[in-house]
Amino acid sequence: MKRILAQIRKELIQIVRDRLALALVLVLPVFILLLMGSSIALTVSHLPIIVQDFDGSTNSRELVDSFRASTSLYVVSWPSDRQPQDAFVSNKARAVLIIPEHFGRDMVRGQSTPVQFLVDGSDSNTASLVAGYATAIVNAYNASHSGAASPQPVQAEIRLWYNPGLDSKKYSGPGVFVLAMSMFAPLLASLAMAKEGENKTILQVYVSSISAHEFLLGKILAFTLVGIAEGIPLLFLLHFYFGLSFVGDPSSFLVATVLYAFCVASFGTMVGAAIPSRVAAMQAVALGGFLIVFLLSGLIFPIDNIPPQIRWISDFVWGKHYIYVVRDAFLQGGGWPSTWFEILIIAFTGLVFYVLAWRTMRRMQVQA
């Protein structure tokens, strides 16, 4: 135990003495959380559309006013003699509402009258959102003009839980928190471990009486503490900037955070033990700690949107399970009953990384 504590102390002293590494752990994650958490938004607002009203009646103007009242869309002026495609090509608008002649006359007669809504589909996600907003506006217009004579057979009362304002910060903030926790502690762990191989200082470990278990536990627990320290300013930022607080019992989140810090520290140490080159180890951690977590954990894109051929990979991505726990802690409040299995997977994944690192170190010690 004394050797493990001595190894932890040695690693922490090295980090504290290295101001660049200290800034990498404590400052850069805060900057990334601020930047990415603020810039990522899954909704659109103030999206420009143009209107070509060929009827000019009271009813057509009311329909246009319904679109003007939307906070997601805003109507920009456009000459009526120009083709709507020109607005797409010149990037002046993302959608076009075309109201045909006799729109008002057909409305007064109670006849069905079509209007055309063209959407720029070059950005499929934005196009889907715009189409949904337009459908909602038109449905609301129809409901307000149908009157009591033709009541709607089904009326859905929609209530949003956990994030009633659909605030993107409350969705992206916990995800970027997990991303930051997945990047920097394992990166430092892999660099510290790979440096031992590059500088051949690992030979001193081989000829010493310290075992592979003691050496690895000392390194991993040191970077686990680094990961926990990294998470403290991030939690303050989530509370004071993103407006997120714990809902329900936070103990499951705290336990999961400690286990996740152990998991990512074990991952970085495993990579550094297997790849005795700082450049190569850094690239491997960037692939596992950033790219895979970013793309396959549900951080931004729903996992159900991932093609089925590669969706199964997300089950092995440790960040996916931690994101579930973090969002539960800050939004849903399910606690242990809903997150215990995810916490178990995080712990098991960290154990697998540790065993793989130990197998590499044990083999090298025997050869030495």
mmCIF file of C-alpha atoms in Angstrom:
data_model
loop_
_atom_site.group_PDB
_atom_site.id
_atom_site.type_symbol
_atom_site.label_atom_id
_atom_site.label_comp_id
_atom_site.label_asym_id
_atom_site.label_seq_id
_atom_site.Cartn_x
_atom_site.Cartn_y
_atom_site.Cartn_z
ATOM 1 C CA MET A 1 0.000 0.000 0.000
ATOM 2 C CA LYS A 2 2.867 2.355 0.807
ATOM 3 C CA ARG A 3 4.299 1.817 -2.678
ATOM 4 C CA ILE A 4 0.956 2.625 -4.282
ATOM 5 C CA LEU A 5 0.629 5.809 -2.233
ATOM 6 C CA ALA A 6 4.202 6.762 -3.103
ATOM 7 C CA GLN A 7 3.469 6.227 -6.797
ATOM 8 C CA ILE A 8 0.299 8.364 -6.538
ATOM 9 C CA ARG A 9 2.242 11.119 -4.779
ATOM 10 C CA LYS A 10 5.004 11.029 -7.411
ATOM 11 C CA GLU A 11 2.512 11.348 -10.299
ATOM 12 C CA LEU A 12 0.596 14.194 -8.644
ATOM 13 C CA ILE A 13 3.819 16.093 -7.899
ATOM 14 C CA GLN A 14 4.822 15.790 -11.552
ATOM 15 C CA ILE A 15 1.465 17.161 -12.704
ATOM 16 C CA VAL A 16 1.494 20.058 -10.253
ATOM 17 C CA ARG A 17 5.024 21.014 -11.307
ATOM 18 C CA ASP A 18 4.029 20.960 -14.969
ATOM 19 C CA ARG A 19 1.932 24.113 -15.358
ATOM 20 C CA LEU A 20 0.969 23.222 -18.924
ATOM 21 C CA ALA A 21 -0.434 19.875 -17.836
ATOM 22 C CA LEU A 22 -2.255 21.543 -14.962
ATOM 23 C CA ALA A 23 -3.855 24.031 -17.339
ATOM 24 C CA LEU A 24 -4.740 21.186 -19.692
ATOM 25 C CA VAL A 25 -6.656 19.454 -16.909
ATOM 26 C CA LEU A 26 -8.336 22.369 -15.155
ATOM 27 C CA VAL A 27 -8.740 25.196 -17.682
ATOM 28 C CA LEU A 28 -9.166 23.614 -21.097
ATOM 29 C CA PRO A 29 -12.168 21.408 -20.114
ATOM 30 C CA VAL A 30 -13.961 24.506 -18.781
ATOM 31 C CA PHE A 31 -13.302 26.315 -22.038
ATOM 32 C CA ILE A 32 -14.550 23.366 -24.099
ATOM 33 C CA LEU A 33 -17.690 23.014 -21.987
ATOM 34 C CA LEU A 34 -18.438 26.708 -22.415
ATOM 35 C CA LEU A 35 -17.745 26.711 -26.144
ATOM 36 C CA MET A 36 -19.419 23.476 -27.186
ATOM 37 C CA GLY A 37 -22.237 23.623 -24.676
ATOM 38 C CA SER A 38 -23.196 27.093 -25.858
ATOM 39 C CA SER A 39 -22.762 26.554 -29.582
ATOM 40 C CA ILE A 40 -24.508 23.219 -30.002
ATOM 41 C CA ALA A 41 -28.218 23.672 -30.591
ATOM 42 C CA LEU A 42 -30.610 21.103 -31.985
ATOM 43 C CA THR A 43 -33.374 23.574 -32.688
ATOM 44 C CA VAL A 44 -33.485 26.424 -35.162
ATOM 45 C CA SER A 45 -34.622 29.967 -34.556
ATOM 46 C CA HIS A 46 -35.128 33.001 -36.750
ATOM 47 C CA LEU A 47 -34.804 30.972 -39.911
ATOM 48 C CA PRO A 48 -35.514 33.168 -42.939
ATOM 49 C CA ILE A 49 -38.415 32.309 -45.228
ATOM 50 C CA ILE A 50 -40.032 34.246 -48.046
ATOM 51 C CA VAL A 51 -43.708 34.507 -48.898
ATOM 52 C CA GLN A 52 -45.260 34.851 -52.314
ATOM 53 C CA ASP A 53 -48.875 35.810 -51.777
ATOM 54 C CA PHE A 54 -50.698 35.770 -55.141
ATOM 55 C CA ASP A 55 -54.091 36.216 -53.523
ATOM 56 C CA GLY A 56 -53.720 39.245 -51.254
ATOM 57 C CA SER A 57 -56.972 38.535 -49.417
ATOM 58 C CA THR A 58 -57.682 38.911 -45.715
ATOM 59 C CA ASN A 59 -57.381 35.170 -45.195
ATOM 60 C CA SER A 60 -54.023 34.923 -46.962
ATOM 61 C CA ARG A 61 -52.646 37.818 -44.933
ATOM 62 C CA GLU A 62 -53.794 36.106 -41.727
ATOM 63 C CA LEU A 63 -51.917 32.968 -42.769
ATOM 64 C CA VAL A 64 -48.787 35.013 -43.440
ATOM 65 C CA ASP A 65 -49.188 36.706 -40.053
ATOM 66 C CA SER A 66 -49.274 33.265 -38.445
ATOM 67 C CA PHE A 67 -45.829 32.577 -39.912
ATOM 68 C CA ARG A 68 -44.618 36.036 -38.849
ATOM 69 C CA ALA A 69 -45.692 35.322 -35.271
ATOM 70 C CA SER A 70 -43.433 32.262 -35.095
ATOM 71 C CA THR A 71 -40.201 32.642 -33.094
ATOM 72 C CA SER A 72 -38.528 29.940 -35.173
ATOM 73 C CA LEU A 73 -39.179 31.510 -38.574
ATOM 74 C CA TYR A 74 -39.147 35.050 -39.807
ATOM 75 C CA VAL A 75 -40.404 36.407 -43.094
ATOM 76 C CA VAL A 76 -37.980 38.348 -45.278
ATOM 77 C CA SER A 77 -39.015 40.490 -48.212
ATOM 78 C CA TRP A 78 -38.602 39.072 -51.687
ATOM 79 C CA PRO A 79 -39.733 40.458 -55.069
ATOM 80 C CA SER A 80 -42.825 38.652 -56.291
ATOM 81 C CA ASP A 81 -41.489 38.497 -59.853
ATOM 82 C CA ARG A 82 -38.380 36.534 -58.916
ATOM 83 C CA GLN A 83 -38.251 32.758 -58.789
ATOM 84 C CA PRO A 84 -38.204 31.272 -55.252
ATOM 85 C CA GLN A 85 -35.266 29.027 -56.221
ATOM 86 C CA ASP A 86 -33.161 32.170 -56.485
ATOM 87 C CA ALA A 87 -33.686 32.723 -52.752
ATOM 88 C CA PHE A 88 -32.241 29.268 -52.070
ATOM 89 C CA VAL A 89 -29.264 29.756 -54.387
ATOM 90 C CA SER A 90 -28.458 33.187 -52.935
ATOM 91 C CA ASN A 91 -28.931 31.849 -49.376
ATOM 92 C CA LYS A 92 -31.566 34.497 -48.624
ATOM 93 C CA ALA A 93 -34.139 32.010 -47.357
ATOM 94 C CA ARG A 94 -34.450 28.387 -46.308
ATOM 95 C CA ALA A 95 -38.120 27.973 -47.226
ATOM 96 C CA VAL A 96 -40.781 29.559 -49.425
ATOM 97 C CA LEU A 97 -44.510 29.838 -48.740
ATOM 98 C CA ILE A 98 -46.548 30.203 -51.939
ATOM 99 C CA ILE A 99 -50.224 31.164 -51.577
ATOM 100 C CA PRO A 100 -52.158 30.734 -54.830
ATOM 101 C CA GLU A 101 -54.921 32.932 -56.227
ATOM 102 C CA HIS A 102 -58.477 32.361 -54.978
ATOM 103 C CA PHE A 103 -57.149 31.227 -51.598
ATOM 104 C CA GLY A 104 -59.487 33.600 -49.739
ATOM 105 C CA ARG A 105 -62.456 32.760 -51.954
ATOM 106 C CA ASP A 106 -62.031 29.014 -51.346
ATOM 107 C CA MET A 107 -61.679 29.597 -47.606
ATOM 108 C CA VAL A 108 -64.955 31.558 -47.507
ATOM 109 C CA ARG A 109 -66.721 28.791 -49.444
ATOM 110 C CA GLY A 110 -65.361 26.209 -46.991
ATOM 111 C CA GLN A 111 -63.402 24.413 -49.714
ATOM 112 C CA SER A 112 -60.008 22.828 -49.330
ATOM 113 C CA THR A 113 -57.320 25.052 -50.778
ATOM 114 C CA PRO A 114 -53.685 23.985 -51.098
ATOM 115 C CA VAL A 115 -50.682 26.192 -50.386
ATOM 116 C CA GLN A 116 -47.166 25.257 -51.367
ATOM 117 C CA PHE A 117 -44.263 25.243 -48.908
ATOM 118 C CA LEU A 118 -40.854 24.694 -50.491
ATOM 119 C CA VAL A 119 -37.959 23.815 -48.161
ATOM 120 C CA ASP A 120 -34.242 23.845 -48.916
ATOM 121 C CA GLY A 121 -33.288 20.206 -48.315
ATOM 122 C CA SER A 122 -29.510 20.623 -48.574
ATOM 123 C CA ASP A 123 -29.441 20.491 -44.748
ATOM 124 C CA SER A 124 -31.753 17.586 -44.032
ATOM 125 C CA ASN A 125 -31.956 18.171 -40.273
ATOM 126 C CA THR A 126 -32.881 21.826 -40.611
ATOM 127 C CA ALA A 127 -35.297 20.989 -43.429
ATOM 128 C CA SER A 128 -37.109 18.488 -41.208
ATOM 129 C CA LEU A 129 -37.396 21.045 -38.407
ATOM 130 C CA VAL A 130 -38.679 23.747 -40.743
ATOM 131 C CA ALA A 131 -41.234 21.378 -42.233
ATOM 132 C CA GLY A 132 -42.417 20.485 -38.726
ATOM 133 C CA TYR A 133 -42.740 24.129 -37.709
ATOM 134 C CA ALA A 134 -44.699 24.930 -40.888
ATOM 135 C CA THR A 135 -47.040 21.987 -40.316
ATOM 136 C CA ALA A 136 -47.689 23.113 -36.747
ATOM 137 C CA ILE A 137 -48.430 26.684 -37.873
ATOM 138 C CA VAL A 138 -50.808 25.549 -40.603
ATOM 139 C CA ASN A 139 -52.584 23.149 -38.217
ATOM 140 C CA ALA A 140 -53.040 25.952 -35.707
ATOM 141 C CA TYR A 141 -54.388 28.218 -38.476
ATOM 142 C CA ASN A 142 -56.844 25.528 -39.587
ATOM 143 C CA ALA A 143 -58.010 24.947 -36.035
ATOM 144 C CA SER A 144 -58.602 28.648 -35.469
ATOM 145 C CA HIS A 145 -60.653 28.946 -38.690
ATOM 146 C CA SER A 146 -62.580 25.688 -38.516
ATOM 147 C CA GLY A 147 -64.818 26.967 -35.709
ATOM 148 C CA ALA A 148 -67.268 24.989 -33.656
ATOM 149 C CA ALA A 149 -69.081 23.741 -36.747
ATOM 150 C CA SER A 150 -66.330 21.250 -37.543
ATOM 151 C CA PRO A 151 -64.692 20.261 -34.261
ATOM 152 C CA GLN A 152 -61.397 18.369 -34.332
ATOM 153 C CA PRO A 153 -62.029 14.689 -33.496
ATOM 154 C CA VAL A 154 -58.687 14.344 -31.664
ATOM 155 C CA GLN A 155 -56.917 17.098 -29.787
ATOM 156 C CA ALA A 156 -53.522 16.229 -28.303
ATOM 157 C CA GLU A 157 -52.444 18.153 -25.214
ATOM 158 C CA ILE A 158 -48.648 17.899 -25.363
ATOM 159 C CA ARG A 159 -46.625 18.429 -22.209
ATOM 160 C CA LEU A 160 -42.837 18.178 -22.205
ATOM 161 C CA TRP A 161 -41.189 16.630 -19.162
ATOM 162 C CA TYR A 162 -37.690 17.246 -17.757
ATOM 163 C CA ASN A 163 -36.904 20.020 -20.254
ATOM 164 C CA PRO A 164 -40.210 21.816 -20.885
ATOM 165 C CA GLY A 165 -38.543 24.760 -22.608
ATOM 166 C CA LEU A 166 -36.568 22.481 -24.961
ATOM 167 C CA ASP A 167 -33.454 24.335 -23.881
ATOM 168 C CA SER A 168 -30.529 23.023 -25.941
ATOM 169 C CA LYS A 169 -28.081 23.888 -23.168
ATOM 170 C CA LYS A 170 -29.769 21.436 -20.836
ATOM 171 C CA TYR A 171 -29.298 18.724 -23.454
ATOM 172 C CA SER A 172 -25.802 19.518 -24.714
ATOM 173 C CA GLY A 173 -24.304 20.622 -21.348
ATOM 174 C CA PRO A 174 -24.262 17.167 -19.703
ATOM 175 C CA GLY A 175 -23.032 15.620 -22.970
ATOM 176 C CA VAL A 176 -20.094 18.000 -23.305
ATOM 177 C CA PHE A 177 -19.346 17.482 -19.583
ATOM 178 C CA VAL A 178 -18.918 13.773 -20.313
ATOM 179 C CA LEU A 179 -16.811 14.533 -23.384
ATOM 180 C CA ALA A 180 -14.435 16.705 -21.347
ATOM 181 C CA MET A 181 -14.185 14.025 -18.671
ATOM 182 C CA SER A 182 -13.353 11.498 -21.404
ATOM 183 C CA MET A 183 -10.504 13.436 -22.970
ATOM 184 C CA PHE A 184 -7.978 15.063 -20.699
ATOM 185 C CA ALA A 185 -7.332 12.695 -17.787
ATOM 186 C CA PRO A 186 -6.773 9.688 -20.106
ATOM 187 C CA LEU A 187 -4.644 11.858 -22.372
ATOM 188 C CA LEU A 188 -2.317 12.785 -19.512
ATOM 189 C CA ALA A 189 -2.294 9.195 -18.268
ATOM 190 C CA SER A 190 -1.294 7.863 -21.679
ATOM 191 C CA LEU A 191 1.422 10.495 -22.107
ATOM 192 C CA ALA A 192 2.855 9.786 -18.662
ATOM 193 C CA MET A 193 2.870 6.050 -19.328
ATOM 194 C CA ALA A 194 4.249 6.322 -22.861
ATOM 195 C CA LYS A 195 6.938 8.699 -21.635
ATOM 196 C CA GLU A 196 8.214 5.976 -19.326
ATOM 197 C CA GLY A 197 8.698 3.749 -22.369
ATOM 198 C CA GLU A 198 10.195 6.433 -24.591
ATOM 199 C CA ASN A 199 12.717 7.598 -22.009
ATOM 200 C CA LYS A 200 13.419 4.030 -20.885
ATOM 201 C CA THR A 201 12.683 5.013 -17.283
ATOM 202 C CA ILE A 202 10.350 2.044 -17.249
ATOM 203 C CA LEU A 203 13.484 -0.112 -16.894
ATOM 204 C CA GLN A 204 13.898 1.250 -13.373
ATOM 205 C CA VAL A 205 10.468 -0.114 -12.597
ATOM 206 C CA TYR A 206 11.369 -3.511 -14.012
ATOM 207 C CA VAL A 207 14.464 -3.884 -11.847
ATOM 208 C CA SER A 208 12.740 -2.571 -8.726
ATOM 209 C CA SER A 209 10.706 -4.610 -6.298
ATOM 210 C CA ILE A 210 7.445 -2.825 -7.147
ATOM 211 C CA SER A 211 4.926 -5.145 -8.784
ATOM 212 C CA ALA A 212 2.947 -4.414 -11.929
ATOM 213 C CA HIS A 213 -0.224 -4.128 -9.840
ATOM 214 C CA GLU A 214 1.324 -1.563 -7.501
ATOM 215 C CA PHE A 215 2.829 0.450 -10.327
ATOM 216 C CA LEU A 216 -0.379 0.528 -12.373
ATOM 217 C CA LEU A 217 -2.643 1.216 -9.408
ATOM 218 C CA GLY A 218 -0.420 4.114 -8.396
ATOM 219 C CA LYS A 219 -0.644 5.659 -11.849
ATOM 220 C CA ILE A 220 -4.342 4.962 -12.413
ATOM 221 C CA LEU A 221 -5.469 6.196 -8.998
ATOM 222 C CA ALA A 222 -3.408 9.369 -9.434
ATOM 223 C CA PHE A 223 -5.104 10.160 -12.724
ATOM 224 C CA THR A 224 -8.453 9.142 -11.246
ATOM 225 C CA LEU A 225 -7.951 11.933 -8.715
ATOM 226 C CA VAL A 226 -6.980 14.233 -11.581
ATOM 227 C CA GLY A 227 -10.218 13.353 -13.379
ATOM 228 C CA ILE A 228 -12.283 14.028 -10.248
ATOM 229 C CA ALA A 229 -10.522 17.373 -9.756
ATOM 230 C CA GLU A 230 -11.245 18.180 -13.404
ATOM 231 C CA GLY A 231 -14.934 17.506 -12.869
ATOM 232 C CA ILE A 232 -15.357 19.952 -9.932
ATOM 233 C CA PRO A 233 -15.122 23.229 -11.935
ATOM 234 C CA LEU A 234 -17.205 21.616 -14.672
ATOM 235 C CA LEU A 235 -19.993 20.902 -12.177
ATOM 236 C CA PHE A 236 -19.933 24.507 -11.005
ATOM 237 C CA LEU A 237 -20.227 25.603 -14.621
ATOM 238 C CA LEU A 238 -23.169 23.268 -15.235
ATOM 239 C CA HIS A 239 -24.948 24.791 -12.244
ATOM 240 C CA PHE A 240 -24.217 28.490 -12.663
ATOM 241 C CA TYR A 241 -24.058 28.809 -16.459
ATOM 242 C CA PHE A 242 -26.229 25.985 -17.783
ATOM 243 C CA GLY A 243 -28.776 26.206 -14.953
ATOM 244 C CA LEU A 244 -28.587 22.516 -14.116
ATOM 245 C CA SER A 245 -28.992 21.149 -10.594
ATOM 246 C CA PHE A 246 -29.280 17.680 -9.169
ATOM 247 C CA VAL A 247 -32.791 16.294 -9.177
ATOM 248 C CA GLY A 248 -33.264 13.449 -6.756
ATOM 249 C CA ASP A 249 -30.521 11.425 -5.124
ATOM 250 C CA PRO A 250 -27.047 12.482 -6.388
ATOM 251 C CA SER A 251 -25.217 9.513 -4.839
ATOM 252 C CA SER A 252 -25.519 7.428 -8.012
ATOM 253 C CA PHE A 253 -23.966 10.252 -10.010
ATOM 254 C CA LEU A 254 -21.109 10.665 -7.531
ATOM 255 C CA VAL A 255 -20.324 6.950 -7.524
ATOM 256 C CA ALA A 256 -20.546 6.821 -11.329
ATOM 257 C CA THR A 257 -18.229 9.828 -11.633
ATOM 258 C CA VAL A 258 -15.550 8.213 -9.469
ATOM 259 C CA LEU A 259 -15.848 4.948 -11.414
ATOM 260 C CA TYR A 260 -15.807 6.802 -14.733
ATOM 261 C CA ALA A 261 -12.665 8.707 -13.724
ATOM 262 C CA PHE A 262 -11.104 5.327 -12.885
ATOM 263 C CA CYS A 263 -12.338 3.900 -16.208
ATOM 264 C CA VAL A 264 -10.853 6.637 -18.406
ATOM 265 C CA ALA A 265 -7.612 6.731 -16.370
ATOM 266 C CA SER A 266 -7.303 2.960 -16.882
ATOM 267 C CA PHE A 267 -7.957 3.445 -20.596
ATOM 268 C CA GLY A 268 -5.202 6.059 -20.920
ATOM 269 C CA THR A 269 -2.764 3.968 -18.890
ATOM 270 C CA MET A 270 -3.570 0.887 -20.952
ATOM 271 C CA VAL A 271 -2.900 2.783 -24.180
ATOM 272 C CA GLY A 272 0.365 4.209 -22.828
ATOM 273 C CA ALA A 273 1.508 0.766 -21.684
ATOM 274 C CA ALA A 274 0.708 -0.811 -25.049
ATOM 275 C CA ILE A 275 2.107 2.047 -27.187
ATOM 276 C CA PRO A 276 5.451 3.371 -25.886
ATOM 277 C CA SER A 277 5.282 6.454 -28.105
ATOM 278 C CA ARG A 278 3.702 9.665 -26.888
ATOM 279 C CA VAL A 279 2.583 10.773 -30.357
ATOM 280 C CA ALA A 280 0.952 7.452 -31.202
ATOM 281 C CA ALA A 281 -0.565 7.090 -27.731
ATOM 282 C CA MET A 282 -2.032 10.580 -27.938
ATOM 283 C CA GLN A 283 -3.655 9.742 -31.274
ATOM 284 C CA ALA A 284 -5.080 6.497 -29.914
ATOM 285 C CA VAL A 285 -6.591 8.315 -26.914
ATOM 286 C CA ALA A 286 -7.960 11.029 -29.188
ATOM 287 C CA LEU A 287 -9.676 8.328 -31.229
ATOM 288 C CA GLY A 288 -11.154 6.539 -28.216
ATOM 289 C CA GLY A 289 -11.603 9.448 -25.831
ATOM 290 C CA PHE A 290 -12.943 11.996 -28.266
ATOM 291 C CA LEU A 291 -14.043 10.694 -31.644
ATOM 292 C CA ILE A 292 -15.795 7.496 -30.563
ATOM 293 C CA VAL A 293 -17.397 9.098 -27.513
ATOM 294 C CA PHE A 294 -18.478 12.095 -29.581
ATOM 295 C CA LEU A 295 -20.028 10.081 -32.414
ATOM 296 C CA LEU A 296 -21.319 6.864 -30.851
ATOM 297 C CA SER A 297 -22.373 7.718 -27.297
ATOM 298 C CA GLY A 298 -25.539 9.683 -27.990
ATOM 299 C CA LEU A 299 -23.832 12.916 -26.950
ATOM 300 C CA ILE A 300 -25.332 14.911 -29.804
ATOM 301 C CA PHE A 301 -27.044 12.485 -32.148
ATOM 302 C CA PRO A 302 -29.635 10.000 -30.887
ATOM 303 C CA ILE A 303 -28.275 6.472 -30.883
ATOM 304 C CA ASP A 304 -31.379 5.307 -32.727
ATOM 305 C CA ASN A 305 -30.228 7.442 -35.677
ATOM 306 C CA ILE A 306 -26.955 5.507 -35.980
ATOM 307 C CA PRO A 307 -27.091 2.940 -38.817
ATOM 308 C CA PRO A 308 -27.938 -0.521 -37.430
ATOM 309 C CA GLN A 309 -24.738 -1.980 -38.904
ATOM 310 C CA ILE A 310 -22.583 -0.006 -36.431
ATOM 311 C CA ARG A 311 -25.102 0.832 -33.726
ATOM 312 C CA TRP A 312 -24.038 -2.158 -31.647
ATOM 313 C CA ILE A 313 -20.600 -0.563 -31.186
ATOM 314 C CA SER A 314 -22.180 2.139 -29.024
ATOM 315 C CA ASP A 315 -22.938 -0.487 -26.356
ATOM 316 C CA PHE A 316 -19.175 -0.826 -25.801
ATOM 317 C CA VAL A 317 -18.552 2.933 -25.658
ATOM 318 C CA TRP A 318 -18.071 3.809 -21.992
ATOM 319 C CA GLY A 319 -19.166 7.404 -22.533
ATOM 320 C CA LYS A 320 -22.645 6.277 -23.598
ATOM 321 C CA HIS A 321 -23.367 4.766 -20.191
ATOM 322 C CA TYR A 322 -21.976 7.744 -18.281
ATOM 323 C CA ILE A 323 -24.038 10.196 -20.345
ATOM 324 C CA TYR A 324 -27.124 8.245 -19.349
ATOM 325 C CA VAL A 325 -26.208 8.618 -15.674
ATOM 326 C CA VAL A 326 -25.367 12.336 -15.964
ATOM 327 C CA ARG A 327 -28.593 13.217 -17.803
ATOM 328 C CA ASP A 328 -30.552 11.197 -15.293
ATOM 329 C CA ALA A 329 -28.906 13.072 -12.399
ATOM 330 C CA PHE A 330 -29.563 16.540 -13.859
ATOM 331 C CA LEU A 331 -32.834 16.074 -15.732
ATOM 332 C CA GLN A 332 -34.796 12.960 -14.836
ATOM 333 C CA GLY A 333 -33.902 12.090 -11.233
ATOM 334 C CA GLY A 334 -34.331 8.334 -11.570
ATOM 335 C CA GLY A 335 -31.388 7.615 -9.270
ATOM 336 C CA TRP A 336 -30.100 4.139 -8.514
ATOM 337 C CA PRO A 337 -33.156 2.184 -9.770
ATOM 338 C CA SER A 338 -32.686 3.511 -13.303
ATOM 339 C CA THR A 339 -28.885 3.832 -13.481
ATOM 340 C CA TRP A 340 -27.400 0.921 -11.530
ATOM 341 C CA PHE A 341 -26.858 -1.190 -14.642
ATOM 342 C CA GLU A 342 -25.053 1.635 -16.460
ATOM 343 C CA ILE A 343 -22.835 2.192 -13.415
ATOM 344 C CA LEU A 344 -22.042 -1.514 -13.357
ATOM 345 C CA ILE A 345 -20.996 -1.391 -17.020
ATOM 346 C CA ILE A 346 -18.724 1.593 -16.355
ATOM 347 C CA ALA A 347 -17.040 -0.261 -13.490
ATOM 348 C CA PHE A 348 -16.664 -3.431 -15.572
ATOM 349 C CA THR A 349 -15.192 -1.501 -18.511
ATOM 350 C CA GLY A 350 -12.638 0.158 -16.220
ATOM 351 C CA LEU A 351 -11.727 -3.252 -14.818
ATOM 352 C CA VAL A 352 -11.204 -4.625 -18.333
ATOM 353 C CA PHE A 353 -8.881 -1.726 -19.197
ATOM 354 C CA TYR A 354 -6.945 -2.293 -15.986
ATOM 355 C CA VAL A 355 -6.519 -6.023 -16.650
ATOM 356 C CA LEU A 356 -5.323 -5.354 -20.201
ATOM 357 C CA ALA A 357 -2.771 -2.825 -18.917
ATOM 358 C CA TRP A 358 -1.647 -5.269 -16.243
ATOM 359 C CA ARG A 359 -1.178 -8.068 -18.770
ATOM 360 C CA THR A 360 1.074 -5.802 -20.838
ATOM 361 C CA MET A 361 3.133 -4.703 -17.847
ATOM 362 C CA ARG A 362 3.389 -8.190 -16.392
ATOM 363 C CA ARG A 363 4.759 -9.607 -19.629
ATOM 364 C CA MET A 364 7.366 -6.847 -19.897
ATOM 365 C CA GLN A 365 8.464 -7.316 -16.318
ATOM 366 C CA VAL A 366 9.048 -10.998 -16.884
ATOM 367 C CA GLN A 367 11.093 -10.260 -20.012
ATOM 368 C CA ALA A 368 13.193 -7.718 -18.139
#
